[in-house]
Amino acid sequence: MKKFLFILLCAFVSIGASAQDSKLTLNAGFLFPSTLNATLGYEHPLFYGNAVEVFGEVGDHWQTPVSDRFWKGYYWDGGVLYKHRLVRYKNGMLRFRFGPQFGAVQRKFFLGMEAGFEYNYVFQNGWEFAFIQKNNVNFIHGDTFRNGLLIGIKIPF
């Protein structure tokens, strides 16, 4: 009986120690060329610090000089990212992120790929600060390359 209780206790401790929370991700930043970007996503943790994220984003290519029609160069897209952990720090993690995406630029659809790096810093309450470097390559339409930096937060639930 003691062995059974010990095995059961070890199982509960190991499950509790390895459990991670799913997160709501909110990011915003600037991309080249002249683009403002906002992203909303859902991140599901996998094993060893890896994760999968389903996201949607909107953005705008502003014109020089800035005209009355700020949203003239808008776009939206969505996709799935696999995030592979490269390095784990005491309170942070560096990941390589990549995956497919699809969307539209001014009613013209495109398919694309996203790749980049993500650094996360975890606070005591479980929230995370994210610093993201992203690169988009889009096919079928002229909005071919976008790359830049975003900052954001991840809220566990």
Tab-separated table of C-alpha atoms in Angstrom, residues 55-139:
chain	number	residue	atom	x	y	z
A	55	PHE	CA	-3.066	34.001	-34.574
A	56	GLY	CA	-4.761	36.761	-36.492
A	57	GLU	CA	-3.296	40.139	-37.302
A	58	VAL	CA	-4.177	43.435	-38.914
A	59	GLY	CA	-1.913	46.144	-40.194
A	60	ASP	CA	-1.600	49.221	-42.314
A	61	HIS	CA	1.021	50.462	-44.766
A	62	TRP	CA	0.935	54.206	-44.305
A	63	GLN	CA	1.779	56.482	-47.186
A	64	THR	CA	4.287	59.345	-47.250
A	65	PRO	CA	3.010	62.015	-46.895
A	66	VAL	CA	0.280	60.838	-44.534
A	67	SER	CA	-3.061	61.381	-46.209
A	68	ASP	CA	-6.612	61.571	-44.902
A	69	ARG	CA	-7.109	57.896	-45.723
A	70	PHE	CA	-4.870	56.226	-43.149
A	71	TRP	CA	-6.355	52.745	-43.744
A	72	LYS	CA	-5.844	52.829	-47.510
A	73	GLY	CA	-3.027	50.242	-47.359
A	74	TYR	CA	-4.591	47.862	-44.829
A	75	TYR	CA	-4.073	44.116	-44.654
A	76	TRP	CA	-5.219	41.225	-42.487
A	77	ASP	CA	-3.969	37.699	-42.145
A	78	GLY	CA	-3.990	34.659	-39.925
A	79	GLY	CA	-2.041	31.483	-39.493
A	80	VAL	CA	-0.469	28.830	-37.317
A	81	LEU	CA	3.033	29.025	-35.842
A	82	TYR	CA	5.202	26.311	-34.367
A	83	LYS	CA	7.559	27.745	-31.732
A	84	HIS	CA	10.696	25.695	-31.114
A	85	ARG	CA	12.598	26.460	-27.913
A	86	LEU	CA	16.265	27.260	-28.561
A	87	VAL	CA	17.477	28.442	-25.124
A	88	ARG	CA	15.925	28.456	-21.663
A	89	TYR	CA	16.993	31.052	-19.099
A	90	LYS	CA	16.083	31.427	-15.416
A	91	ASN	CA	13.002	33.584	-16.120
A	92	GLY	CA	12.933	33.567	-19.892
A	93	MET	CA	13.075	31.625	-23.102
A	94	LEU	CA	14.287	32.160	-26.682
A	95	ARG	CA	12.246	30.462	-29.414
A	96	PHE	CA	12.414	30.115	-33.180
A	97	ARG	CA	8.937	30.531	-34.703
A	98	PHE	CA	7.760	29.532	-38.171
A	99	GLY	CA	4.583	28.585	-39.991
A	100	PRO	CA	2.148	29.279	-42.831
A	101	GLN	CA	-0.253	32.196	-43.060
A	102	PHE	CA	-2.959	33.472	-45.369
A	103	GLY	CA	-4.724	36.789	-45.700
A	104	ALA	CA	-5.614	39.704	-47.909
A	105	VAL	CA	-4.180	43.072	-48.900
A	106	GLN	CA	-6.831	45.483	-50.150
A	107	ARG	CA	-9.143	42.581	-51.184
A	108	LYS	CA	-6.346	40.643	-52.944
A	109	PHE	CA	-5.587	37.320	-51.251
A	110	PHE	CA	-2.156	35.871	-50.538
A	111	LEU	CA	-0.434	32.852	-49.019
A	112	GLY	CA	2.765	33.227	-47.086
A	113	MET	CA	5.293	31.980	-44.576
A	114	GLU	CA	6.356	33.579	-41.320
A	115	ALA	CA	9.625	32.981	-39.475
A	116	GLY	CA	11.478	34.789	-36.737
A	117	PHE	CA	12.614	34.786	-33.138
A	118	GLU	CA	10.755	35.377	-29.893
A	119	TYR	CA	12.125	36.154	-26.435
A	120	ASN	CA	9.762	35.725	-23.464
A	121	TYR	CA	10.323	36.950	-19.918
A	122	VAL	CA	8.032	35.421	-17.271
A	123	PHE	CA	6.819	37.515	-14.310
A	124	GLN	CA	5.911	36.058	-10.906
A	125	ASN	CA	2.168	36.191	-11.593
A	126	GLY	CA	2.569	34.055	-14.756
A	127	TRP	CA	2.195	36.868	-17.276
A	128	GLU	CA	4.915	37.073	-19.917
A	129	PHE	CA	6.583	39.945	-21.743
A	130	ALA	CA	7.341	39.061	-25.377
A	131	PHE	CA	9.862	40.655	-27.738
A	132	ILE	CA	9.355	39.339	-31.283
A	133	GLN	CA	11.394	39.679	-34.464
A	134	LYS	CA	9.319	38.515	-37.432
A	135	ASN	CA	9.822	38.027	-41.148
A	136	ASN	CA	6.945	37.447	-43.583
A	137	VAL	CA	7.302	36.274	-47.169
A	138	ASN	CA	4.021	36.351	-49.104
A	139	PHE	CA	3.243	34.688	-52.420
